[in-house]
Short mmCIF file of C-alpha atoms in Angstrom, two decimals:
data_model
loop_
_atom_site.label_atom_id
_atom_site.label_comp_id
_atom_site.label_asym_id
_atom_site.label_seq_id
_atom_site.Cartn_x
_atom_site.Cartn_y
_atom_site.Cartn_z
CA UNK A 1 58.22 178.59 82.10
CA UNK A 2 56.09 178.65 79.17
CA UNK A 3 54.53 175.50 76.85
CA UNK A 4 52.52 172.77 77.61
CA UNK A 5 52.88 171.07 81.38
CA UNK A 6 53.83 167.95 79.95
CA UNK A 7 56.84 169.50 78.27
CA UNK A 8 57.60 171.45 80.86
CA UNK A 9 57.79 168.96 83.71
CA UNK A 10 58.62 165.61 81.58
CA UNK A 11 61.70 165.14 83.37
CA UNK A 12 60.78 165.43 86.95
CA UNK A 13 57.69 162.66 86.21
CA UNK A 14 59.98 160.23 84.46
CA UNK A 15 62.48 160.46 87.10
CA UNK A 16 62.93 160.84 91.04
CA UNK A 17 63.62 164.59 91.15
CA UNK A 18 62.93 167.08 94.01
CA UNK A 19 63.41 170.63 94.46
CA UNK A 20 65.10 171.33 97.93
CA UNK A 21 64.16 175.34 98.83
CA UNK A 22 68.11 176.92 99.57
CA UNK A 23 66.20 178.74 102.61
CA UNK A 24 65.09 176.11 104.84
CA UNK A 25 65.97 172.65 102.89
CA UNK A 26 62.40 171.54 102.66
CA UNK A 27 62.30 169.56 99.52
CA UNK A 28 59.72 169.74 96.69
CA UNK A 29 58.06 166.79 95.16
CA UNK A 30 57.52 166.32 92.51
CA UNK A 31 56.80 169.94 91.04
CA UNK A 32 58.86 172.53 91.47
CA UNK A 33 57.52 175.65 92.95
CA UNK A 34 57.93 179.06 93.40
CA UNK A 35 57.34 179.92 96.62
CA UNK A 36 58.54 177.37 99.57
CA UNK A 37 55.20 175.89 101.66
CA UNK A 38 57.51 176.14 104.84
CA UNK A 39 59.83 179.19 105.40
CA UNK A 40 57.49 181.16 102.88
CA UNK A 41 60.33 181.98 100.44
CA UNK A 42 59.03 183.91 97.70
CA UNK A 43 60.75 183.50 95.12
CA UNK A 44 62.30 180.66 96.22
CA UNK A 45 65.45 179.33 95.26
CA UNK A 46 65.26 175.38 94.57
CA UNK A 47 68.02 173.37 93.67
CA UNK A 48 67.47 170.27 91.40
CA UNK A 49 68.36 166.78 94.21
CA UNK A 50 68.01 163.08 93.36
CA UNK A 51 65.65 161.23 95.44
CA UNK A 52 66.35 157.91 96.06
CA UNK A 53 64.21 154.90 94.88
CA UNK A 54 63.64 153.42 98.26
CA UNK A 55 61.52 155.03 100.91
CA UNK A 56 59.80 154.49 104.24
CA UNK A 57 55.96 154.91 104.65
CA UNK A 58 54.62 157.54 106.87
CA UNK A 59 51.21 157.12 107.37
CA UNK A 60 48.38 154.96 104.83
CA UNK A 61 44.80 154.41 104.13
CA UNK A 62 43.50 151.93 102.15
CA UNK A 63 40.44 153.14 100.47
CA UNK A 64 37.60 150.31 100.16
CA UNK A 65 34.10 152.29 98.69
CA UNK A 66 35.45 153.80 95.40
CA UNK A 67 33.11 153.95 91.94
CA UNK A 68 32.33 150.40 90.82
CA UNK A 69 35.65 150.47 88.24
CA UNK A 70 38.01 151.21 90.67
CA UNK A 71 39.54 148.02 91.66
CA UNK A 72 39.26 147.96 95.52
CA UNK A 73 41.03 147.81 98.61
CA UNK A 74 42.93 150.53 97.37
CA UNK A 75 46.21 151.45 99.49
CA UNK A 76 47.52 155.13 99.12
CA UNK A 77 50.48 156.30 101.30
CA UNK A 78 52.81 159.15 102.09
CA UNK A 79 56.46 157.89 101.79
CA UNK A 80 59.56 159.82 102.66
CA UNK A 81 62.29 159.54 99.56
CA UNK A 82 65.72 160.29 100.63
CA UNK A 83 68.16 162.23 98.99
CA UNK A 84 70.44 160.07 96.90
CA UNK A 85 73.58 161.52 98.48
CA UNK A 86 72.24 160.80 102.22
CA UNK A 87 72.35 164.69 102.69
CA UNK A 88 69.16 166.64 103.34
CA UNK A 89 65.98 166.43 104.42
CA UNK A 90 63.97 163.18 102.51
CA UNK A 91 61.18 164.45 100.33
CA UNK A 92 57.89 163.31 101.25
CA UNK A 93 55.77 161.78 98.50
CA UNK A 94 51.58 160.65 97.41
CA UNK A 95 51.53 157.63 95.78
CA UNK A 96 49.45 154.45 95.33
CA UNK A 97 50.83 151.10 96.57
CA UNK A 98 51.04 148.36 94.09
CA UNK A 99 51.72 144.90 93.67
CA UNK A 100 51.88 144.75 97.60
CA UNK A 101 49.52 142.34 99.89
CA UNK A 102 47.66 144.64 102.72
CA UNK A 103 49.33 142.69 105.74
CA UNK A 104 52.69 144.43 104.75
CA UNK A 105 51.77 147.41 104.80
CA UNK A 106 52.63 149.26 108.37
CA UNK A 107 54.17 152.55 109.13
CA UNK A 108 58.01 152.27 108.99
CA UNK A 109 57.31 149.86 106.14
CA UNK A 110 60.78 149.95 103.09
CA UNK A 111 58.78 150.51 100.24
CA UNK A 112 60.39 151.05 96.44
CA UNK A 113 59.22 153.35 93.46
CA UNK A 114 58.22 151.90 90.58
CA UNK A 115 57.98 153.95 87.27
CA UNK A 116 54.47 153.03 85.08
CA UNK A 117 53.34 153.88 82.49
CA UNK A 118 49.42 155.09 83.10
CA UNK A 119 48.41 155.16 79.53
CA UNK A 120 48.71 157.05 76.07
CA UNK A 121 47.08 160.37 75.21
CA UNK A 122 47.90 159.96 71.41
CA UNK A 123 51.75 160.04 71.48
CA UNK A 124 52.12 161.34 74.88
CA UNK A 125 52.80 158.87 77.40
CA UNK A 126 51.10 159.97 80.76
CA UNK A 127 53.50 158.36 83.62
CA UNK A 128 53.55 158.12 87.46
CA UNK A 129 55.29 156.44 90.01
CA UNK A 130 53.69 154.11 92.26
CA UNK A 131 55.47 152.55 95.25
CA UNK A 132 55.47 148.61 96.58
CA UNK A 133 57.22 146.46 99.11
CA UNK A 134 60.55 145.78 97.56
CA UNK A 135 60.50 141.91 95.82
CA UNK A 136 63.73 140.76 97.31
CA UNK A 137 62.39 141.60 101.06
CA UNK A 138 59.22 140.52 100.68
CA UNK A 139 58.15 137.11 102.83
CA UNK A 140 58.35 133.66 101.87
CA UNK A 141 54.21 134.14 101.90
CA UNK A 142 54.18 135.90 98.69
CA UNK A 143 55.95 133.21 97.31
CA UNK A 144 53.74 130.17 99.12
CA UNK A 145 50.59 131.73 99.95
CA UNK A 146 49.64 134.11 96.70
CA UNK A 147 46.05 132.51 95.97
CA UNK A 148 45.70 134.46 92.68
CA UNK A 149 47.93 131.85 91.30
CA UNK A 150 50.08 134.88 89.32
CA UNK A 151 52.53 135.15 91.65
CA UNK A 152 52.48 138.62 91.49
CA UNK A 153 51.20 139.48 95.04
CA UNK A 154 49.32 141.74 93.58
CA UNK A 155 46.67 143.10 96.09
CA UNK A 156 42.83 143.36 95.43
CA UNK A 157 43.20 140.41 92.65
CA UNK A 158 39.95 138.92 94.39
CA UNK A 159 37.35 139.03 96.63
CA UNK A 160 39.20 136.27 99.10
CA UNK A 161 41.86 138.46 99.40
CA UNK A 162 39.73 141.34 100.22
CA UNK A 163 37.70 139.56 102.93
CA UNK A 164 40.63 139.25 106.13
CA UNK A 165 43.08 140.66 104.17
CA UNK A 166 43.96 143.10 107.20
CA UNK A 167 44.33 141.32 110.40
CA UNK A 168 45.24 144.17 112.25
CA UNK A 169 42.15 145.83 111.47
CA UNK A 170 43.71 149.52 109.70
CA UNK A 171 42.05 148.92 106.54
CA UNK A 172 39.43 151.50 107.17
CA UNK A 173 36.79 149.49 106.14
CA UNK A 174 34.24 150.69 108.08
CA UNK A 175 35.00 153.72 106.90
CA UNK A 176 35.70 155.61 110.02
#
């Protein structure tokens, strides 16, 4: 592979690619690599497999003492993405959660992939995928008890939703 990273791994970030090792059928995500972090393959032989859009969270944190223009609580998980065709192992994925009120996250929680847009650098978009409770399985709460008044259910719009926002106390706020 030569040229520029963006160029060189455009379609995998614009799109739910992995790279499942032919060895041991550990997948890659989202960069395909050359030698397999389990079975130690080197070189490894990936094949290209669609991941689906729907995933289940592993394990979370939701960060709450970041640099003043970070918005804050901040929930980052590890979701598995399943292979589109059902085969295979599921790829396991980093991402922020979005657009997603702190009481639903849990582990086991469905959680979708949504494509954004970060920002420009000049004429380069710079994308990632961030993941969120899916809209049509969300409560009737996000549509009756959203204070922001957007009706988004976006989380960390304010500092009421910040205070209580985790009942169940695994919002790590006491940084432990």
């Amino acid at each position: 592979m030569s040229g520029p990273r963006y160029q060189r791994t455009k379609r995998q970030d614009q799109r739910l690619v992995g790279f499942e090792c032919q060895d041991c059928g550990w997948v890659s995500f989202p960069e395909e690599k050359r030698t397999c972090k389990r079975c130690g393959s080197a070189p490894a032989d990936f094949e290209e497999v669609g991941l689906a859009e729907r995933g289940e969270i592993k394990t979370f944190v939701v960060q709450q003492y970041l640099p003043d223009d970070i918005e804050t609580p901040q929930p980052v998980a590890i979701v598995d993405l399943p292979q589109v065709d059902g085969n295979g192992e599921a790829a396991r994925a980093y991402g922020l959660l979005t657009e997603t009120h702190l009481a639903e996250i849990d582990v086991g929680t469905e959680v979708e992939a949504r494509f954004r847009e970060l920002f420009a650098d000049g004429s380069r978009p710079i994308n990632s995928f961030k993941f969120g409770v899916p809209r049509a399985t969300k409560g009737d709460s996000d549509r009756t008890d959203d204070n922001s008044g957007d009706g988004t259910g976006d989380s960390g719009t304010g500092d009421g939703e910040r205070a209580g926002a985790d009942p169940g106390g695994r919002d790590g706020g006491d940084g432990r």
